[in-house]
CSV table of C-alpha atoms and ligand atoms in Angstrom, one decimal:
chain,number,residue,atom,x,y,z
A,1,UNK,CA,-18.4,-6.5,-19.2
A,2,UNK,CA,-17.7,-7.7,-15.6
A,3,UNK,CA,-19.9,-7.4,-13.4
A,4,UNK,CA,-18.6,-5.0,-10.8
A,5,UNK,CA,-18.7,-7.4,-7.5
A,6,UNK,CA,-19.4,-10.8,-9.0
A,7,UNK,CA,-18.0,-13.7,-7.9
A,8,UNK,CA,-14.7,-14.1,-9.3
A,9,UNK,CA,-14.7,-17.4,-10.9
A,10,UNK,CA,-11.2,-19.7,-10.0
A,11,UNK,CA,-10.3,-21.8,-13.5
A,12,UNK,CA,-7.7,-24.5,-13.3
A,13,UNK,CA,-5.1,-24.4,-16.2
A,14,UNK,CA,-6.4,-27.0,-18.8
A,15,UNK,CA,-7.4,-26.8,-22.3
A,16,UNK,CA,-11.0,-25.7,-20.9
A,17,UNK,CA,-10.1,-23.7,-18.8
A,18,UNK,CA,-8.0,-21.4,-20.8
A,19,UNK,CA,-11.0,-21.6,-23.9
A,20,UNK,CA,-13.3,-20.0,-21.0
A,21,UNK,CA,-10.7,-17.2,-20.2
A,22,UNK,CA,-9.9,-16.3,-23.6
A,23,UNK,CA,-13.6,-16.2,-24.1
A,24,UNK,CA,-13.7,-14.4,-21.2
A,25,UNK,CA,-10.8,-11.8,-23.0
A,26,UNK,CA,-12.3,-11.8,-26.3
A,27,UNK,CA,-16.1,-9.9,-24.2
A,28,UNK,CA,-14.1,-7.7,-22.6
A,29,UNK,CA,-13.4,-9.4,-19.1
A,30,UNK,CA,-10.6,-9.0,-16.9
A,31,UNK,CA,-8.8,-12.8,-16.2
A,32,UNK,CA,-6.1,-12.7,-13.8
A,33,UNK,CA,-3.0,-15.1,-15.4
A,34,UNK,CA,-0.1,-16.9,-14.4
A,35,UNK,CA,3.5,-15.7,-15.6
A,36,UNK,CA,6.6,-16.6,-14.7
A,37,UNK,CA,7.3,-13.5,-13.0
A,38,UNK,CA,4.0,-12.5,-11.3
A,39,UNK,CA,0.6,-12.9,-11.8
A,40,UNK,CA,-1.4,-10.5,-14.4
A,41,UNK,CA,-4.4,-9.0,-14.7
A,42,UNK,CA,-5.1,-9.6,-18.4
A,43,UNK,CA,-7.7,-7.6,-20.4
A,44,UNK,CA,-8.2,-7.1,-24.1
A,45,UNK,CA,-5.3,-3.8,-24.9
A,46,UNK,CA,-7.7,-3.2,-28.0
A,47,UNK,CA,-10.9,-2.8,-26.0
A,48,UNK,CA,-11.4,0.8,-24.0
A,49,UNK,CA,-14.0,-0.3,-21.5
A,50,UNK,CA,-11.4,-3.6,-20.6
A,51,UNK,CA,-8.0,-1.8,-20.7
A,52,UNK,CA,-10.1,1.0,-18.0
A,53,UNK,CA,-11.6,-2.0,-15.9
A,54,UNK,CA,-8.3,-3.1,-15.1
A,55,UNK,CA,-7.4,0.9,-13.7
A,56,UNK,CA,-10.3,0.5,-12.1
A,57,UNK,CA,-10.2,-3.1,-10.5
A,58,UNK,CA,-6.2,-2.2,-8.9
A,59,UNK,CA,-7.0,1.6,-7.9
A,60,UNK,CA,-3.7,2.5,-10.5
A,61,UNK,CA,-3.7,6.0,-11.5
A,62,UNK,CA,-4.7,6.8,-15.2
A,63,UNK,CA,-0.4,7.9,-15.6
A,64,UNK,CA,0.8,5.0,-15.2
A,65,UNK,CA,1.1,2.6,-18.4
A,66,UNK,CA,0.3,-1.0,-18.8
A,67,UNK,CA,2.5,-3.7,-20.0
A,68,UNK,CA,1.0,-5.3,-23.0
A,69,UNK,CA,1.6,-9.4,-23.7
A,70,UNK,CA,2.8,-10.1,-27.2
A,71,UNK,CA,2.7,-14.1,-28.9
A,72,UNK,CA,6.2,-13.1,-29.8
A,73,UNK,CA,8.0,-10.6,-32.0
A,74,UNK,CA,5.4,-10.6,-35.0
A,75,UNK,CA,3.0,-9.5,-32.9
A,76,UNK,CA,5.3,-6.9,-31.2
A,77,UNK,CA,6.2,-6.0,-34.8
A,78,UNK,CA,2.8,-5.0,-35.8
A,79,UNK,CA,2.7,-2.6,-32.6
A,80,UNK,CA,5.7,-0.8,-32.3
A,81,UNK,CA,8.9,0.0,-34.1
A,82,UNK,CA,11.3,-3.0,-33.2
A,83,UNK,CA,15.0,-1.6,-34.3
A,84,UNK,CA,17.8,-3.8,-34.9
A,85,UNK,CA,18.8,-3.3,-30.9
A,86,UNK,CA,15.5,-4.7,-29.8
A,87,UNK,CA,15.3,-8.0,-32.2
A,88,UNK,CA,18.6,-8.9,-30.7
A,89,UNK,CA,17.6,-8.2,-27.4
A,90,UNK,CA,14.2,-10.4,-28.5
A,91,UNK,CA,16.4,-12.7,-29.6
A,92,UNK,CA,18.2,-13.6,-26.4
A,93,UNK,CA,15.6,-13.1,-23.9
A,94,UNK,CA,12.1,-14.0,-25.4
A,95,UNK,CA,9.7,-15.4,-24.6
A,96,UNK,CA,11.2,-14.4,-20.7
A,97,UNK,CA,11.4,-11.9,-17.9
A,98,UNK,CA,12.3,-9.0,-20.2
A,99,UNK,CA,9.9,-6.1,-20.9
A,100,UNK,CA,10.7,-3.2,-23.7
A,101,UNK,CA,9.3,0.0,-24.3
A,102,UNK,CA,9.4,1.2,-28.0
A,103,UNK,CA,8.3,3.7,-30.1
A,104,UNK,CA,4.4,3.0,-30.9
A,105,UNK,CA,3.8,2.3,-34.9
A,106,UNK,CA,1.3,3.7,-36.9
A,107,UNK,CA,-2.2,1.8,-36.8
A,108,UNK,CA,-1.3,0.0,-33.5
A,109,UNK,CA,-4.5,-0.5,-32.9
A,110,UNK,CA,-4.0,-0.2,-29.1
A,111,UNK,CA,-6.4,1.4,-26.4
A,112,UNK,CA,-5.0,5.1,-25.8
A,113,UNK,CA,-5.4,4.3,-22.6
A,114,UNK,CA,-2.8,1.2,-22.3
A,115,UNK,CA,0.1,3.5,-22.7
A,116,UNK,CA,-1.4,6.7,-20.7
A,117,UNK,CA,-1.2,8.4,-23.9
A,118,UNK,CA,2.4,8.4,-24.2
A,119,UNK,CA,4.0,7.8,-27.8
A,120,UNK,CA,5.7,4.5,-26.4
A,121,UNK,CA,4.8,1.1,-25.4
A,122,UNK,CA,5.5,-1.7,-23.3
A,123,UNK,CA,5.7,-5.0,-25.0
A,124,UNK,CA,6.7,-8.5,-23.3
A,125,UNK,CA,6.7,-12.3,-24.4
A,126,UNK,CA,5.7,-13.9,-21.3
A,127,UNK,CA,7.9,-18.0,-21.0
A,128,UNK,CA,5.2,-19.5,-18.8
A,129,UNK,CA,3.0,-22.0,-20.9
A,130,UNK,CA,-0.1,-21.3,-19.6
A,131,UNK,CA,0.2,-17.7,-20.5
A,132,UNK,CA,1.4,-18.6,-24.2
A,133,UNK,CA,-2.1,-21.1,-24.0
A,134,UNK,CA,-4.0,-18.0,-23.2
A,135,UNK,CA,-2.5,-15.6,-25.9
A,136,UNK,CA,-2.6,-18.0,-28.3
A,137,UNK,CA,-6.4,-18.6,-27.8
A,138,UNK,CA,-6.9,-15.0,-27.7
A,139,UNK,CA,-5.3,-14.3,-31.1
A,140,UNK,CA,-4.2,-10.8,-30.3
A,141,UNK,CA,-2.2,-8.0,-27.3
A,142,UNK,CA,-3.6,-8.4,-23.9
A,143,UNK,CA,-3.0,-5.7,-21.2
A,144,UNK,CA,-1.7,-6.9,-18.0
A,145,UNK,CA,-0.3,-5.5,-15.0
A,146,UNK,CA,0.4,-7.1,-11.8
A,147,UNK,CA,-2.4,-8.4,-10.6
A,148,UNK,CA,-2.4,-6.3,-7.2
A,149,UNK,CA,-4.2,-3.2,-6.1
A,150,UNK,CA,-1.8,-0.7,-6.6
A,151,UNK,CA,0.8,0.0,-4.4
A,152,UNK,CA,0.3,-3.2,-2.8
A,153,UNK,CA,2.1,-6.6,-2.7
A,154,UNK,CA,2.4,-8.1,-6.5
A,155,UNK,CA,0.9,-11.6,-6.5
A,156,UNK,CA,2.4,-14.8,-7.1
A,157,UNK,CA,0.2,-17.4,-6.5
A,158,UNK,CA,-3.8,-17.4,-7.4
A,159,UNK,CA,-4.5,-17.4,-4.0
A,160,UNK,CA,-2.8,-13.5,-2.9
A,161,UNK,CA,-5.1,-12.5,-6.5
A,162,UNK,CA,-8.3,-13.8,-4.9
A,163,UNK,CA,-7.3,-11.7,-1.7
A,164,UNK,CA,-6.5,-8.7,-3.8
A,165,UNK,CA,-8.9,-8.2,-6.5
A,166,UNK,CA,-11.2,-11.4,-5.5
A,167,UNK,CA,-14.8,-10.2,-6.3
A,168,UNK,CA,-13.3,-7.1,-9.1
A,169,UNK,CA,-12.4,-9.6,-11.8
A,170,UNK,CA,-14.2,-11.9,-13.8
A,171,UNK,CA,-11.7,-14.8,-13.0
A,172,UNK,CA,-8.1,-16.2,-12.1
A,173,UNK,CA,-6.1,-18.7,-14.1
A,174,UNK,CA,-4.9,-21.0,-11.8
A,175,UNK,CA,-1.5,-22.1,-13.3
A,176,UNK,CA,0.5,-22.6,-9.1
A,177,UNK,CA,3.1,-19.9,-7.9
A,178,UNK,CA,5.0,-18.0,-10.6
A,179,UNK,CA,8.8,-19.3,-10.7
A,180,UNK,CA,10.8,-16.2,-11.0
A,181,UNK,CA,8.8,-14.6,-8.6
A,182,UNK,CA,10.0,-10.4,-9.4
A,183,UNK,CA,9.0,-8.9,-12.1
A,184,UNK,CA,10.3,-8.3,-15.4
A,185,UNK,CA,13.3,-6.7,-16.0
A,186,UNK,CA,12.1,-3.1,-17.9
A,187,UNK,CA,14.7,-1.8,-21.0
A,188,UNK,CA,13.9,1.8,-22.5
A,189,UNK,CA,14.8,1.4,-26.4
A,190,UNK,CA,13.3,4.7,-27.4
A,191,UNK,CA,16.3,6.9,-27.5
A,192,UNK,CA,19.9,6.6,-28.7
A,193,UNK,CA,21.5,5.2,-25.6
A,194,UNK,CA,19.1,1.4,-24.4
A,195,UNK,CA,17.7,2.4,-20.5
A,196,UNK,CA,17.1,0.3,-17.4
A,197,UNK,CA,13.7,1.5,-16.4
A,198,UNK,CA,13.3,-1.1,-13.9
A,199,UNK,CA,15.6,-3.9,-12.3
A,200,UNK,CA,13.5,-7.3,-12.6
A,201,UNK,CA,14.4,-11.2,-13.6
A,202,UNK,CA,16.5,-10.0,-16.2
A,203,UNK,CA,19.7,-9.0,-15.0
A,204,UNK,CA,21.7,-6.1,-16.5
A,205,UNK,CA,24.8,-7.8,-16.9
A,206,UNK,CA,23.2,-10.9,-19.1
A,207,UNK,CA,21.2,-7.5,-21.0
A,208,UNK,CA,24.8,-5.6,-21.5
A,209,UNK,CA,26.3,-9.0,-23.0
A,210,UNK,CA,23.8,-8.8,-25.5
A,211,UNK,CA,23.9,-4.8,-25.4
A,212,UNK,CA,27.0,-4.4,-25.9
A,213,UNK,CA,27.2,-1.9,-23.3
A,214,UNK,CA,26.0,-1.5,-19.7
A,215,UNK,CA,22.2,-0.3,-20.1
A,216,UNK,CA,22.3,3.2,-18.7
A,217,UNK,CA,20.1,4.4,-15.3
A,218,UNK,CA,17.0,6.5,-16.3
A,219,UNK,CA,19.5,9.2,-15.2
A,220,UNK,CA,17.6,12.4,-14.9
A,221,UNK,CA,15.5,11.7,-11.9
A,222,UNK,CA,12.2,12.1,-14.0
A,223,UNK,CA,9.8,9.0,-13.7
A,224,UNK,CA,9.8,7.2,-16.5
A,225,UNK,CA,8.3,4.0,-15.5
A,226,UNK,CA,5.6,4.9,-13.1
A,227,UNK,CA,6.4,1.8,-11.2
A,228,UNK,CA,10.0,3.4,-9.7
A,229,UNK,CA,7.3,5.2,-7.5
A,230,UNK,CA,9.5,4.9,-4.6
A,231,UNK,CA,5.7,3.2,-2.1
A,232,UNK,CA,5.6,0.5,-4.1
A,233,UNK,CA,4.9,-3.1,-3.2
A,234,UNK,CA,4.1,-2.1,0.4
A,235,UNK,CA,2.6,-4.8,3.1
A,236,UNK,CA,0.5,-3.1,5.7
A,237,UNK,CA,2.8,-3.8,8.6
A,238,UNK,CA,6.2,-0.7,8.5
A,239,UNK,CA,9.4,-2.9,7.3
A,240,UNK,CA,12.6,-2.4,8.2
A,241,UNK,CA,15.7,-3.1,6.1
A,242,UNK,CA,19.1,-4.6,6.7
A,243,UNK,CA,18.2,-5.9,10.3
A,244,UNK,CA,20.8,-8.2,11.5
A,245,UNK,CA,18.4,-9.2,14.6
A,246,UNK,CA,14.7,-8.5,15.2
A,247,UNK,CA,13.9,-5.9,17.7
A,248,UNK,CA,10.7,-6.9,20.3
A,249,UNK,CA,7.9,-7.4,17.9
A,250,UNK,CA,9.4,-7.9,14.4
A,251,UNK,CA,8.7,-10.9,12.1
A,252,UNK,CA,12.4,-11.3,11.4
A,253,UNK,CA,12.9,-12.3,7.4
A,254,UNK,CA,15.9,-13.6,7.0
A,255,UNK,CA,18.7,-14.7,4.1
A,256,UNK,CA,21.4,-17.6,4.1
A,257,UNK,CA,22.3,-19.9,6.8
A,258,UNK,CA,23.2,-17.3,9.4
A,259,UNK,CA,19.8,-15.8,9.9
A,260,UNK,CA,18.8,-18.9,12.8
A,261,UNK,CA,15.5,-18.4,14.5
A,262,UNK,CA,14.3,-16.3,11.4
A,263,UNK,CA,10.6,-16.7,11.4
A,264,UNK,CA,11.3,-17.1,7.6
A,265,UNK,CA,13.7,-17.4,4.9
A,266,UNK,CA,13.9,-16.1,2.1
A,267,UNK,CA,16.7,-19.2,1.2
A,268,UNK,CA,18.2,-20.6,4.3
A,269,UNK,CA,21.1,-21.8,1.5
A,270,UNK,CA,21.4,-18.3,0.3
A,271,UNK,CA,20.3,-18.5,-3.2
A,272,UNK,CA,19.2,-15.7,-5.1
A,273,UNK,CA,16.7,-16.9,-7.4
A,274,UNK,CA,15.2,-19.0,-4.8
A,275,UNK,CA,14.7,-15.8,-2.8
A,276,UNK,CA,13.6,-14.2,-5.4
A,277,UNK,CA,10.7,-16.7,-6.1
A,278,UNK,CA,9.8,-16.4,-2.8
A,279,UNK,CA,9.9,-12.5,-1.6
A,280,UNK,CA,6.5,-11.8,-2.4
A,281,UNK,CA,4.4,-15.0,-0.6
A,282,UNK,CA,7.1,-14.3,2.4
A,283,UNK,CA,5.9,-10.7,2.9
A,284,UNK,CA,2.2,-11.5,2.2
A,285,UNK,CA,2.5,-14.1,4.7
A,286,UNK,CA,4.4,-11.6,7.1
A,287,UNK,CA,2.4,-8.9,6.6
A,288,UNK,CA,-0.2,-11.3,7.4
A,289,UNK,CA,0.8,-11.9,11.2
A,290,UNK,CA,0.0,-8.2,11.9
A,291,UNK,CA,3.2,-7.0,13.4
A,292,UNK,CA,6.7,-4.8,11.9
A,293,UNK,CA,8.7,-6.4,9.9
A,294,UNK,CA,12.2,-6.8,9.5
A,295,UNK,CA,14.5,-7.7,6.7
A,296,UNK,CA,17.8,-9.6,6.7
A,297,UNK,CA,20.5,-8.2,4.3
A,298,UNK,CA,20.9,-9.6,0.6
A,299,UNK,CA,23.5,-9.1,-1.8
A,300,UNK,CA,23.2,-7.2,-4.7
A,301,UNK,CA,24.6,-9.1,-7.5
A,302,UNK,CA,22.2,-10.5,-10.4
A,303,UNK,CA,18.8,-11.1,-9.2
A,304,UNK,CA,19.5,-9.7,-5.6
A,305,UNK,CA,19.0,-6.2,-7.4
A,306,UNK,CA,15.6,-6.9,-8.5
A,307,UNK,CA,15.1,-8.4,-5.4
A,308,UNK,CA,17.1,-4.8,-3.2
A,309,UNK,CA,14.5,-2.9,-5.8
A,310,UNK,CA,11.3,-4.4,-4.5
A,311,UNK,CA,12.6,-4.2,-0.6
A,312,UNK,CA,13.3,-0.5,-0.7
A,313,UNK,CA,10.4,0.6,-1.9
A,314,UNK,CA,7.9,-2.2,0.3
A,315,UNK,CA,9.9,-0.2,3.0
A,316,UNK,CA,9.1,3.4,1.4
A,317,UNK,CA,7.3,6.0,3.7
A,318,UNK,CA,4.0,5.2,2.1
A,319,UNK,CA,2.2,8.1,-0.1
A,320,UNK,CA,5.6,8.8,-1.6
A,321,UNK,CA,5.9,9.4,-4.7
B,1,LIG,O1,6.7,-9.2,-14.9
B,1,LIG,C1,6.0,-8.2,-15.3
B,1,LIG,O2,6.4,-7.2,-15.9
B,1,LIG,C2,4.5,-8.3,-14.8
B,1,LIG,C3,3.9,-9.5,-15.5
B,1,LIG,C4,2.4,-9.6,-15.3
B,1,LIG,O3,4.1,-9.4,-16.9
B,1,LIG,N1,3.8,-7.1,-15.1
B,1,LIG,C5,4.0,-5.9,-14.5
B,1,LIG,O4,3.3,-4.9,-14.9
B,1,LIG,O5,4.9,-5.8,-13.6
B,1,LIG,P1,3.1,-3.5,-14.0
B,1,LIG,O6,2.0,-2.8,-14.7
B,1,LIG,O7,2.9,-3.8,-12.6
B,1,LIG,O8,4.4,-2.7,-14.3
B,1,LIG,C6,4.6,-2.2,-15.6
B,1,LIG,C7,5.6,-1.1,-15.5
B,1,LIG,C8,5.1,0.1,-14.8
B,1,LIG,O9,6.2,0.6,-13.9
B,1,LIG,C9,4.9,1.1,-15.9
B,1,LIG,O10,5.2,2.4,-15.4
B,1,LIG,C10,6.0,0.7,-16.9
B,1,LIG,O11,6.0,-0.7,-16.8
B,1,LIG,N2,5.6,1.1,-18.2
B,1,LIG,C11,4.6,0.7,-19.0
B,1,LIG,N3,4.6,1.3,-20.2
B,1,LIG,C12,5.6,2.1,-20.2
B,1,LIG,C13,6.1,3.1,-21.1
B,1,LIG,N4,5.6,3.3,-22.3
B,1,LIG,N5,7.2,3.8,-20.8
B,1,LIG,C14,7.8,3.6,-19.6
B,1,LIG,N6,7.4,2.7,-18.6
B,1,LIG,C15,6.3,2.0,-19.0
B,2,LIG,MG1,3.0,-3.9,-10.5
């Protein structure tokens, strides 16, 4: 078990250094590891006592499920019920930035927990290789959210996990900053019509190509992924969205060439996945100079959704729900 407080110990990503995390996995400790998207805090989804250390190391409420990390579609196969929809879907975007929640099989095997109880599961095949080293080592599904306190800031180097949950965990995986830099894209596949439960790296035009139609919105207004909490992903400092200028005060974020004197950028060429990669060091490194912050406008299309998403709710009123 970790101990609660311990040092958090910082292992670089070589072949020993993945052997001690997996060992690490395999007693039931929480190892913070690098994907392309964010980092995650990874913890044995068989074992009770790890899937509730990692509620308990972010502060997330018991409601909201975890994603659980799959070697690839055998090992999704031997968890939930993978439909002709979801192996093509697997097909095109696995391993990647592409999460999907499916009915739960028979004899999972899964902590109740991983899923708050619900009858579904989140499965993803994670594309950076230090996270394949790790699952491979481990043999079997590990639990791992972002590896943030809740509500906060998602992490995308080792460095923001240290500042997060440094002294919670039992270690961090050091494998650099994450290249996609927003999280996974999130498709509901438990009901007739495929659902976008959450923009992320995945666009939904590249998921409707492959859909054949345009995944719907989770429609109803209910929460179905806990994460579309609208405080999400909120710095300490109010944000402001949209801002053209700073007002007096503001660490000014900018986008594209026009945004001069921008204390940063999130691509002075304008590039979406570049901005993406770099929205969640840029507001942990705003956030960090203590004062409001405002954001320039960025366009919509492909990853700028994911990227929209993430803004609106760091902006939230926080406590929302
Ligand atoms: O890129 C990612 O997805 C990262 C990396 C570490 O893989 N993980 C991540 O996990 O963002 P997390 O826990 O921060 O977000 C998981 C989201 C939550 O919004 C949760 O509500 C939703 O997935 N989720 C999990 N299981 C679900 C289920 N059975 N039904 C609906 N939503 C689910
Ligand atoms: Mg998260």
């Amino acid at each position: 078990m970790p101990q609660p407080h311990a040092p958090t110990a910082l292992l670089p990503a070589t072949e020993d250094g993945i052997i001690r995390a997996a060992a690490l996995l395999r007693q039931g400790g929480l190892v913070a590891m690098p994907t392309e998207t964010v980092y995650g805090l990874a913890g044995d989804a068989r074992c009770p006592q790890a899937v509730a250390d990692i509620f308990a190391a972010k502060g997330r409420p018991a409601h909201n499920p975890l994603i659980v990390h799959v070697s690839g579609p055998e090992m999704a196969r031997e968890i939930a019920q993978v439909d002709p929809r979801a192996e093509q879907v697997m097909r095109a975007f696995w391993p990647g930035a592409l999460t999907l929640v499916l009915p739960l099989r028979a004899g999972h095997g899964l902590a109740p927990a991983v899923t708050a109880v619900l009858d579904s599961v989140a499965l993803r095949m994670p594309a950076h290789p230090v996270a394949q080293r790790l699952l491979a080592a481990f043999g079997g599904p590990v639990a791992a959210p972002s590896a943030n306190p809740s509500g906060r800031i998602s992490p995308t180097t080792a460095a923001h996990v240290m500042a997060g949950l440094g002294g919670r965990i039992a270690a961090v995986l050091d494998g650099g900053a994450c290249p996609v830099g927003v999280e996974s894209t999130i498709l509901g596949l438990t009901g007739a019509r495929a659902t976008l439960l959450r923009e992320g790296g995945i666009s939904k035009d590249a998921l409707a190509a492959h859909l054949g139609q345009m995944p719907a919105p989770p429609g109803d207004g209910r929460i179905t992924a806990p994460g579309q909490l609208a405080s999400h992903y909120a710095p300490g400092a109010a944000v402001r969205l949209n801002a053209m200028r700073p007002r007096t005060g503001e660490v000014w974020i900018g986008f594209g060439p026009d945004c001069k004197g921008a204390e940063f950028n999130l691509s002075a060429t304008g590039d979406l996945a570049e901005a993406a990669a770099r929205l969640f060091a840029t507001l942990h490194s705003a956030d960090a100079l203590g004062r409001p912050i405002a954001v320039a406008p960025v366009p919509d299309d492909g990853l700028g959704a994911a990227i929209n998403d993430r803004l609106r709710r760091a902006a939230a009123p926080r406590g929302a729900t």
